XYZ file of C-alpha atoms in Angstrom:
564
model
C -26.466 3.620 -9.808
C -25.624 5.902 -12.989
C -23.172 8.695 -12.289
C -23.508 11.828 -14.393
C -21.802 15.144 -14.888
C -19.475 16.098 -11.939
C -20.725 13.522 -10.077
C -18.496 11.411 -11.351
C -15.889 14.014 -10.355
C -16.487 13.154 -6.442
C -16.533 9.912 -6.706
C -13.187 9.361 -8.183
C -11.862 11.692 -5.828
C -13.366 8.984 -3.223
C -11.892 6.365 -4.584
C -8.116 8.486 -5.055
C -9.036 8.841 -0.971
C -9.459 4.949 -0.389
C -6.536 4.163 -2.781
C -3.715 6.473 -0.550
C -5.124 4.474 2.566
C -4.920 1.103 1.041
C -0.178 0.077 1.560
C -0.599 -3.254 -0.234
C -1.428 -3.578 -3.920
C -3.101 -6.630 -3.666
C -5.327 -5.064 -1.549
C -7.031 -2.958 -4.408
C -8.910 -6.013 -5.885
C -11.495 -5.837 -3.074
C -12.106 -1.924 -3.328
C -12.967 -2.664 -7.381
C -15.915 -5.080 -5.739
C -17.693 -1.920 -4.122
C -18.726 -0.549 -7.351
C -22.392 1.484 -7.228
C -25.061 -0.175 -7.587
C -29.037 0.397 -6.410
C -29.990 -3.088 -5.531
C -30.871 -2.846 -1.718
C -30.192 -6.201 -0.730
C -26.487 -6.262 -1.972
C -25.772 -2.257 -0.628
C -27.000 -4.286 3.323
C -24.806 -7.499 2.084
C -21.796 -5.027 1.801
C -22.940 -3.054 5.259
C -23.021 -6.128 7.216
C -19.496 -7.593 5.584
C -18.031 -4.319 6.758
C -19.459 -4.712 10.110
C -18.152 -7.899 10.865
C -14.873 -6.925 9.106
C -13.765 -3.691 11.040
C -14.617 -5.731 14.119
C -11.377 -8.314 13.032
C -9.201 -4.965 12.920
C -7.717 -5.121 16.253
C -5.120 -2.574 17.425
C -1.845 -3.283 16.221
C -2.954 -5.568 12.840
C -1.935 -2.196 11.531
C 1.614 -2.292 11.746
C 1.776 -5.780 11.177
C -0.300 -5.585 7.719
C 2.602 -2.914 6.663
C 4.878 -5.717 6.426
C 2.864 -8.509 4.648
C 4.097 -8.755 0.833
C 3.451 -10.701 -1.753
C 5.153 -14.052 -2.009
C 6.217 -14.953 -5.872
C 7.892 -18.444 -6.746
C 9.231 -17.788 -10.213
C 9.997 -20.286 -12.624
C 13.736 -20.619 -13.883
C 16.333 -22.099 -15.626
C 18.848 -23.278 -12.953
C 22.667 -23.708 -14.969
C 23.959 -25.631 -11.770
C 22.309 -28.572 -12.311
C 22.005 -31.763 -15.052
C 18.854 -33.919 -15.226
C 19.500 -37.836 -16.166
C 17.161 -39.273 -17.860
C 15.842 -42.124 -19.925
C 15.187 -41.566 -23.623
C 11.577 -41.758 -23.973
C 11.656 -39.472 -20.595
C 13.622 -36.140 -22.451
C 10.526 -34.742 -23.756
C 8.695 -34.437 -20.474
C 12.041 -33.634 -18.757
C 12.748 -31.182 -21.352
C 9.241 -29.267 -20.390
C 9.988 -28.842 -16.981
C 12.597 -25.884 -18.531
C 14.367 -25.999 -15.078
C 17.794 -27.269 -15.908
C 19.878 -29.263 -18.721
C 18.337 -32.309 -19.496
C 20.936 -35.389 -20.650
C 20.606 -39.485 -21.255
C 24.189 -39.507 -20.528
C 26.005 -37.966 -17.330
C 27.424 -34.691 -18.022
C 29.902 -32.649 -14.982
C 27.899 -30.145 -13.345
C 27.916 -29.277 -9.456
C 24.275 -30.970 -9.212
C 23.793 -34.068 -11.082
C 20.312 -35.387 -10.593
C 18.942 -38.245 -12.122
C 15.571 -40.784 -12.892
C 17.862 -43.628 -13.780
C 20.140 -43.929 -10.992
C 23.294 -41.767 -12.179
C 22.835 -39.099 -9.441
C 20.368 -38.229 -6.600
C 17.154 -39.687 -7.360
C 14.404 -37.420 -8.493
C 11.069 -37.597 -9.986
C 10.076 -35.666 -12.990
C 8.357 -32.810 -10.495
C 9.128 -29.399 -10.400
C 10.097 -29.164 -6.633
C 12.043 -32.483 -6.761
C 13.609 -30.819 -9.791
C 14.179 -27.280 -8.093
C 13.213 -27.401 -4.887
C 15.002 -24.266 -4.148
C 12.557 -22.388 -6.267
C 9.946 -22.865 -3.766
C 12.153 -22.456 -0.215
C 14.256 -19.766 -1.322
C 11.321 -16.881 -1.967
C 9.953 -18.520 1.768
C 13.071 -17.842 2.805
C 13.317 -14.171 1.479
C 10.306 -13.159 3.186
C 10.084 -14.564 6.570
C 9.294 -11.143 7.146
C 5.979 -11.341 5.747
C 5.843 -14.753 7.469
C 6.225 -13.768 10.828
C 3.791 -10.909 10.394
C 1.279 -13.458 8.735
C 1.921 -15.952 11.962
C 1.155 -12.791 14.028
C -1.820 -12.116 12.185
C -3.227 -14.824 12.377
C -3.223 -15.114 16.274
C -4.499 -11.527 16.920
C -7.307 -12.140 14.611
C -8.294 -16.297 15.939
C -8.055 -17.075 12.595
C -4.361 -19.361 12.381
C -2.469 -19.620 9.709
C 0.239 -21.775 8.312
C 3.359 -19.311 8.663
C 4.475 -20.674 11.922
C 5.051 -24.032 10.527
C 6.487 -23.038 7.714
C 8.865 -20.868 9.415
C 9.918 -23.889 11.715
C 10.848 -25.577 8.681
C 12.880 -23.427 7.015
C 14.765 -22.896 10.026
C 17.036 -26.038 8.708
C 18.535 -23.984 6.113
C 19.688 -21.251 8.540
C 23.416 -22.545 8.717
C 23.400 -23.277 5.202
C 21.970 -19.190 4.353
C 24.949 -18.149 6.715
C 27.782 -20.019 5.292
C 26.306 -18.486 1.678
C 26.599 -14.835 2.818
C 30.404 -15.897 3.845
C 30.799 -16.989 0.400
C 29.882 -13.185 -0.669
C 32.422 -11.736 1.620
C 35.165 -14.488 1.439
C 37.918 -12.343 0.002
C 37.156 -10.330 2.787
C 37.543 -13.153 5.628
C 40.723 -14.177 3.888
C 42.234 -10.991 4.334
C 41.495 -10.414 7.469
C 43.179 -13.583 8.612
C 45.999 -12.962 6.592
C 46.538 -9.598 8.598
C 45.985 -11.657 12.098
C 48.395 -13.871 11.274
C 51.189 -11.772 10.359
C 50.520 -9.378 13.399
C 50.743 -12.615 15.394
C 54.247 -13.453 13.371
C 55.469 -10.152 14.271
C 54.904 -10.495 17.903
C 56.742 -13.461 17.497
C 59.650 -12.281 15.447
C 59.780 -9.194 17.938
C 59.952 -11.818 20.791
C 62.875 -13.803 18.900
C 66.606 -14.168 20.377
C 69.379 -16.034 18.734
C 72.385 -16.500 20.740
C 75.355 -18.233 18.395
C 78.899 -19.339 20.192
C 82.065 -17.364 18.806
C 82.598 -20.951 16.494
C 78.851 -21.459 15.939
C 79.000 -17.556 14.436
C 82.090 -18.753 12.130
C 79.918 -22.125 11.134
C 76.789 -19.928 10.425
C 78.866 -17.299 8.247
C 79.814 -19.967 6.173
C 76.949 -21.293 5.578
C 75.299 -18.179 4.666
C 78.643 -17.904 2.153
C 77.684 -21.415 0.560
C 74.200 -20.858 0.331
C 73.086 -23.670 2.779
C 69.819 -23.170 3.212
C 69.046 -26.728 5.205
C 71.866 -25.400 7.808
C 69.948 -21.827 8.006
C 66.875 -23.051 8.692
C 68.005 -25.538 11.366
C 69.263 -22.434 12.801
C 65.888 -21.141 13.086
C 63.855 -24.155 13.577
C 61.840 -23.054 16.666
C 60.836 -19.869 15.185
C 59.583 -21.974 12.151
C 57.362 -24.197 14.117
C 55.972 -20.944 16.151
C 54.542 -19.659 12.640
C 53.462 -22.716 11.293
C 51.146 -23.035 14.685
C 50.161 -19.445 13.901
C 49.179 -20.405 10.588
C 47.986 -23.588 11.997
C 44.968 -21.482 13.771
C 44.089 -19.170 11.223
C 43.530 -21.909 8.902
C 41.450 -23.413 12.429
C 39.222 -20.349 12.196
C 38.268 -20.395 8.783
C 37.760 -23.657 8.451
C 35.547 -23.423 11.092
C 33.411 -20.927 9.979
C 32.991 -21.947 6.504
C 32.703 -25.880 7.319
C 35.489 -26.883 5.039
C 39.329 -27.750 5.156
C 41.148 -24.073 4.427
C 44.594 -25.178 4.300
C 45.136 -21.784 2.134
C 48.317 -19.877 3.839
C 51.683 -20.992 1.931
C 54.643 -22.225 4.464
C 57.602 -21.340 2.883
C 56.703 -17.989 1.541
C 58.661 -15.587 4.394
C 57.572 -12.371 5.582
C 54.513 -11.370 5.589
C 52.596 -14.608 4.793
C 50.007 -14.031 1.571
C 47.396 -16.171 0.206
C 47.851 -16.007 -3.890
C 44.330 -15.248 -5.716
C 44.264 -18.779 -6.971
C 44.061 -20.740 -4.005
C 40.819 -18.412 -2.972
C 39.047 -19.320 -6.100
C 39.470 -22.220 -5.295
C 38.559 -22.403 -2.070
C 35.109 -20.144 -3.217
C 34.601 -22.978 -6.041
C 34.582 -25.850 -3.434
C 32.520 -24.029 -0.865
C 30.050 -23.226 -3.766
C 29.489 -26.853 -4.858
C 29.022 -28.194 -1.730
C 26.893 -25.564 -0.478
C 24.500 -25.793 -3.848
C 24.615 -29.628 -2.884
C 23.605 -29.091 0.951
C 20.520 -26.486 -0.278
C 19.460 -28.915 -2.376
C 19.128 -31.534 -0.405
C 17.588 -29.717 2.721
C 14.947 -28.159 0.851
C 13.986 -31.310 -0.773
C 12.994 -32.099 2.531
C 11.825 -28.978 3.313
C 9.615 -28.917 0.335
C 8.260 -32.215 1.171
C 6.543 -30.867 4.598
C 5.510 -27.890 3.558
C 4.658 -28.353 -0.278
C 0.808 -29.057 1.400
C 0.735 -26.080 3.592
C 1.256 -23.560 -0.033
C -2.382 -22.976 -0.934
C -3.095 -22.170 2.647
C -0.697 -19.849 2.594
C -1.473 -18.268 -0.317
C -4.824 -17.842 1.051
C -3.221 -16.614 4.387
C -1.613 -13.645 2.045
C -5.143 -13.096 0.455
C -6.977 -12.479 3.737
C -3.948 -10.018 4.897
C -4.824 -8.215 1.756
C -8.551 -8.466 2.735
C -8.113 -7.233 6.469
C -5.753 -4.126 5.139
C -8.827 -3.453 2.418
C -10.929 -2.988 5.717
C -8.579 -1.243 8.054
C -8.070 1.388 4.995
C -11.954 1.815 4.745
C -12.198 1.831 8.733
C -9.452 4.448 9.150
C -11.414 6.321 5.960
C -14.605 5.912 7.438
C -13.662 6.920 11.148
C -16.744 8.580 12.748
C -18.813 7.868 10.190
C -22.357 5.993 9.801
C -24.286 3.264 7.696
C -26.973 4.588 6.332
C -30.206 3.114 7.011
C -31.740 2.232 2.673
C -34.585 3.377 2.597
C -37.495 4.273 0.398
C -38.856 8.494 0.134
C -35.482 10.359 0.258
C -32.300 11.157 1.037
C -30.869 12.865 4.503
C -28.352 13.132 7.357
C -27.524 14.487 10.699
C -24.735 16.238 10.920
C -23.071 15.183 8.346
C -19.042 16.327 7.548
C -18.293 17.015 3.586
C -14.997 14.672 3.563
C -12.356 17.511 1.995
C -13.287 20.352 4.085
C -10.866 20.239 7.033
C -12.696 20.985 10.241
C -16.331 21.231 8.165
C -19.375 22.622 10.695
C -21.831 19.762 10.504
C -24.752 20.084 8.619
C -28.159 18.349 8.437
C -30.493 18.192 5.564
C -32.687 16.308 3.796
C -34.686 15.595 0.547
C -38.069 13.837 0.190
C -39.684 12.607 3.293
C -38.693 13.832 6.953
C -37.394 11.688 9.461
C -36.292 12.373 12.769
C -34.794 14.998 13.745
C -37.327 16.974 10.918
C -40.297 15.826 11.968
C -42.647 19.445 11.355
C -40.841 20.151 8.694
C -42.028 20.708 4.802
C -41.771 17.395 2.552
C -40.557 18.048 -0.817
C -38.942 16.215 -3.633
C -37.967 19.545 -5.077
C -35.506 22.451 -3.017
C -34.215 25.909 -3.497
C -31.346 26.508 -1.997
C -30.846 29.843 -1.045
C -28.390 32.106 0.535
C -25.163 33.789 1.560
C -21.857 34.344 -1.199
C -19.306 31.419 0.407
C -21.813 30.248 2.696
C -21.449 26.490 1.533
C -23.999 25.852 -0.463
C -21.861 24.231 -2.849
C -20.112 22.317 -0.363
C -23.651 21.191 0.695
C -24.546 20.314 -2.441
C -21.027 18.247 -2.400
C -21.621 16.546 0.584
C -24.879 15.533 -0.327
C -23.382 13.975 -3.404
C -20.447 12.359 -1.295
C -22.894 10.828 1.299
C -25.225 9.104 -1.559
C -22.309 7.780 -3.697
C -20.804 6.252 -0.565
C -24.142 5.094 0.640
C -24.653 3.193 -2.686
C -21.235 1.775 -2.584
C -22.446 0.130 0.901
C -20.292 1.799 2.509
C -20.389 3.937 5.838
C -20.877 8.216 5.459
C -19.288 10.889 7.116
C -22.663 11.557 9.495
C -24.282 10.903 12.606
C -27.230 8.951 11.026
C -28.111 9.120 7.589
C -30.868 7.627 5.471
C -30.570 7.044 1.681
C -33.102 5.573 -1.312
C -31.515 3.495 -3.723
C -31.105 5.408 -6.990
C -30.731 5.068 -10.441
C -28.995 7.796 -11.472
C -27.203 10.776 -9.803
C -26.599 13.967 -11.274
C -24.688 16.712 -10.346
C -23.798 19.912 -11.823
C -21.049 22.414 -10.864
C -21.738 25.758 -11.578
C -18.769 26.689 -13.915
C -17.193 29.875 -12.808
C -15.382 30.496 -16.635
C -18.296 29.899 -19.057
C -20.415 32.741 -19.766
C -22.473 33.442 -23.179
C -24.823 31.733 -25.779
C -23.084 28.665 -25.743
C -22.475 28.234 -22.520
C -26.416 28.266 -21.562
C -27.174 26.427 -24.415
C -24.861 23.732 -23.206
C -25.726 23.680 -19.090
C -29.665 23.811 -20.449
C -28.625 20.635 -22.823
C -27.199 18.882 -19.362
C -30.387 19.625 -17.620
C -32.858 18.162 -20.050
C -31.344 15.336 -20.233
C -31.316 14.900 -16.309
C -35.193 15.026 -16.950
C -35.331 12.877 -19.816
C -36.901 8.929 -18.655
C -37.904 8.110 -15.623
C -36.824 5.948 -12.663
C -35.789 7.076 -9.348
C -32.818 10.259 -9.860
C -31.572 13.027 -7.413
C -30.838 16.058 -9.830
C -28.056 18.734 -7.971
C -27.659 22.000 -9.464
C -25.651 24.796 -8.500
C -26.808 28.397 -9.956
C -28.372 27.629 -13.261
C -28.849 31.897 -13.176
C -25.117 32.803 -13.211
C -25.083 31.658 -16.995
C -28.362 33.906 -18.062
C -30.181 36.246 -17.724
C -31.870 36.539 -14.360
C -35.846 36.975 -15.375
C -35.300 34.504 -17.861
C -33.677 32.023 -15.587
C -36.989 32.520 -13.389
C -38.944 30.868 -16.241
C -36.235 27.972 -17.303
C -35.716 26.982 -13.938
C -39.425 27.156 -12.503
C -40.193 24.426 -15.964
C -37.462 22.417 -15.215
C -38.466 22.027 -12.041
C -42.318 21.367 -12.592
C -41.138 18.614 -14.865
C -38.812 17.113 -11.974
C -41.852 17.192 -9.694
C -44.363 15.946 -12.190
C -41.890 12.576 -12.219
C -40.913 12.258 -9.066
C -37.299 13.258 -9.015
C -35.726 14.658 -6.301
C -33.830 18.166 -6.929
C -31.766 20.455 -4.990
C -30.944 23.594 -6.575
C -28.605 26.685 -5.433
C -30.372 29.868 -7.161
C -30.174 33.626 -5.505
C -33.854 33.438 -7.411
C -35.928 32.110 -4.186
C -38.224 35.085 -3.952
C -39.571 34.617 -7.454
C -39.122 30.915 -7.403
C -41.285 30.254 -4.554
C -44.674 32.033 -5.845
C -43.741 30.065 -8.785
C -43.270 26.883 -7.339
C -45.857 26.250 -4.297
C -44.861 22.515 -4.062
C -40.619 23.243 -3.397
C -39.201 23.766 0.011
C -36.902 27.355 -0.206
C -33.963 27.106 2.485
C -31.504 29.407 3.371
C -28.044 30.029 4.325
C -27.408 32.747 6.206
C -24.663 35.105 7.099
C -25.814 36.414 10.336
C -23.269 39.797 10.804
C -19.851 40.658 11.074
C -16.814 39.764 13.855
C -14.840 42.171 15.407
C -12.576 41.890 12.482
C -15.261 42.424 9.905
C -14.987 39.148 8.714
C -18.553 37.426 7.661
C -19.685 35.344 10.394
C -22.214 32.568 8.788
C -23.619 29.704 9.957
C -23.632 27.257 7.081
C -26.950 24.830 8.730
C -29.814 25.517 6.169
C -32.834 27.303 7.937
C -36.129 25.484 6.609
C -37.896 27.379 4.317
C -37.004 30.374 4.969
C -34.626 32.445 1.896
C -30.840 33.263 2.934
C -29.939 36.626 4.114
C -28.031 37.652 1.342
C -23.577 37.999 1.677
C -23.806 41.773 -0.800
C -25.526 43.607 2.237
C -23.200 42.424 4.700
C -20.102 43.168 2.504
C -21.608 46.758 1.547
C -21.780 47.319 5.205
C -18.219 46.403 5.900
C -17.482 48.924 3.542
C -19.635 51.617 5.221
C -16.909 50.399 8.480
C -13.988 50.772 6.904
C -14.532 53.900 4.900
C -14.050 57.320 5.107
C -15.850 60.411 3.356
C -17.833 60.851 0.532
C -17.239 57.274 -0.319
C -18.842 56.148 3.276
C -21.999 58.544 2.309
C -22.689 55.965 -0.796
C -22.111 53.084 0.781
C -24.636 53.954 3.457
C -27.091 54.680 0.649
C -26.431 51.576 -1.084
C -27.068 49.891 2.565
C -30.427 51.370 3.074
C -31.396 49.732 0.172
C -31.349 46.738 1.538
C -33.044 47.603 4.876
């Protein structure tokens, strides 16, 4: 189905309305696949896909969907790593662009080989890199978790779990890296245990020296004999080296590497220079690049099968939020029975109207609830200023568009004939004159033009002419809708003139039925069938006759009889 004039206006603001409801990008893909079309079969197709789907949204695949991202594996060039090879292997090694490629052994913390001068590999990317592939798992066991989740609330599995199981291997490994990132950190906080722990001990210290001892000690100190000194203070010596003894314990412990990093002969307080940490950071480094590799080689190995299903996994995520957008849009609403003769509903809500009455109507042939009512291709909507015939005329446009999309509408029940074009017009509020009416009378024509099966929706052709000529434009443009068989609805304040011109065309009305106790129009915005609107002017000229005083009340009461 063709979309023309402001038609096209509603439906993007549709779409706008889908797109805020829909968290996950990839999700969008699947909302591009309900464009309009007019074939019946394929508007039930997409009616009985939605069916089934909202029934797989299940409370709480909400929350879980919010956490589901995409999961990217990246290609890049890794500068930790050398790949051995033989000569007439560098050009295919060389296209892998993951790492250095060498026929002779080079120094780098990975050194992997096809020839036997490192760990054995094969010229494949995830024997290459297998980090590549684990490390984005890794990232997101999030989305993982959610996906495992998923997948039992729905019945449907899916391969998270065992991936997650595998990665688990690399746990330690992950932990020992994020002490890496803080190891200047650990290092001084060690340092300032230990020396607390040396100044306990220092506080603790006696030395008790014999009237000749004191003479021998003097002299030492005189002769600068350190050996003698220290002897002195032996025990206190071996009560800091155990102190240093178990901070280097700790660490070690916690990084899974020898720390001997605290100096012994450096006094009071104890500090580790800058050099040894580097050091230390280097070492950990290379062995912890070496243990990654070589875990998620095997990790890679298990789950390397498992990737397609996953990605798949991630696809139907983005599927199931798709649906749980469009059932959280669609909330209340109906499918639409397609249907040939027409297009109505029952109670129907315009969607951006908060707290709309509901409103039934119809076009073409009546179906229940209308049975007794006239049958007409061609309306005249009639009726009260701010009554909601516009809206009407909205929500009639809303409820085919989404009908023809195959999705559900915001009614009760609702019945809808495939189309081939839809046109609406807006009556525009700021264009008055010549070219204003020759433009809208342009639009209209060519609404008429062909033929086909088209539901033409105008709103107040009039308020851009002259009235007793409008009576004449519209009344033709109309005979030629009817002559073709289009359906038309059109909002004209011209209903008395147009219905002894036009026998065939249904005239309803919107009426305003008084005022409330705070003068405020009280209308009830359900078209009566065929019969014309009581008109908004009378009831506002007798608000005025209310709330005036005077002379001025005297002409507003004669303006009111007027009316009566």
């Amino acid at each position: 189905m063709k979309l023309r004039a402001d038609a096209r206006d509603i439906h993007r603001a549709i779409l706008n309305e889908l797109r805020r409801r829909i968290r996950m990008n990839g999700a969008l893909r699947f909302l591009e696949e309900f464009r309009l079309i007019s074939r019946r079969e394929e508007i039930l197709r997409r009616q009985a896909y939605l069916r089934e789907g909202f029934s797989k949204i299940k409370p709480g695949l909400g929350e879980l969907l919010k956490i589901v991202r995409p999961i990217r594996f990246r290609k890049e060039f890794l500068h930790d790593r050398v790949l051995i090879v033989e000569e007439d292997e560098v050009e295919k090694a060389e296209e892998l662009g993951l790492c250095e490629v060498s026929t002779e052994p080079l120094d780098y913390p990975l050194v992997l080989s096809t020839v036997g001068l490192g760990i054995d590999v094969e010229l494949k990317p995830h024997h290459v890199a297998p980090e590549l592939y684990v490390l984005p798992l890794w990232e997101n066991r999030d989305t993982l978790k959610a996906l495992d989740r998923i997948g039992k609330l729905t019945g449907e599995g899916s391969v998270a779990g065992q991936i997650l199981r595998e990665l688990e291997r690399i746990e330690p490994i992950m932990e020992k890296l994020k002490l890496v990132e803080t190891l200047d950190e650990l290092v001084a906080e060690e340092e300032r245990r230990l020396n607390e722990a040396i100044e306990r001990r220092l506080e603790k210290f006696q030395l008790t020296l014999s009237g000749k001892e004191l003479i021998e000690f003097l002299k030492s100190l005189k002769e600068g004999d350190i050996d003698d000194l220290l002897a002195r203070f032996s025990g206190l010596s071996e009560e800091i080296l155990e102190e240093i003894r178990r901070a280097e314990k700790r660490l070690s412990e916690r990084l899974g590497i020898d720390a001997e990093l605290f100096p012994r002969d450096a006094g009071y307080p104890i500090e580790v220079p800058s050099e040894k940490i580097e050091a230390l950071r280097e070492a950990l480094e290379r062995e912890l690049k070496l243990e990654l590799y070589l875990e998620s080689r095997r990790i890679i190995e298990r789950i390397l099968p498992l990737l397609p299903r996953l990605r798949r996994d991630i696809e139907r995520a983005e599927e199931l939020e798709f649906l749980r957008a469009v059932k959280e849009f669609s909330e209340g609403f109906t499918f639409p029975e397609i249907v040939e003769g027409g297009v109505g509903f029952v109670e129907g809500r315009h969607l951006f109207i908060e707290n709309p009455q509901p409103v039934s109507y119809f076009v073409g042939k009546a179906r229940k609830p209308f049975e007794g009512v006239m049958e007409a291709n061609v309306l005249i909507l009639t009726g009260a200023n701010s009554g909601g015939k516009t809206s009407l005329l909205e929500l009639m446009t809303q409820v085919v568009i989404l009908a023809h999309m195959g999705l559900p509408v915001p009614a009760r029940n609702a019945w809808v004939e495939p189309l081939g074009e839809l046109f609406f017009f807006r009556r525009k509020r700021s264009s008055y004159g010549a070219g204003a009416f020759e433009t809208a009378l342009k639009g209209f024509v060519k609404a008429l033009k062909g033929s086909g099966r088209k539901l033409i929706l105008i709103d107040e052709f009039e308020a851009i002419t002259e009235p007793g000529a409008a009576v004449k434009i519209i009344a033709e443009l109309l005979r030629i809708a009817q002559e073709k068989g289009f359906y038309v609805v059109i909002v004209s304040h011209l209903g008395e003139n147009l219905k002894r011109e036009l026998p065939f065309a249904r005239v309803d009305g919107i009426e305003a039925s008084g005022l409330d106790e705070n003068l405020n129009l009280i209308v009830d915005r359900q078209p009566k069938f065929g019969q014309i609107g009581k008109s908004t002017p009378e009831l506002i000229v007798e608000r005025l006759v209310r709330t005036s005083r005077g002379e001025e009340r005297k002409v507003f009461e004669r303006i009111l009889r007027r009316f009566r």
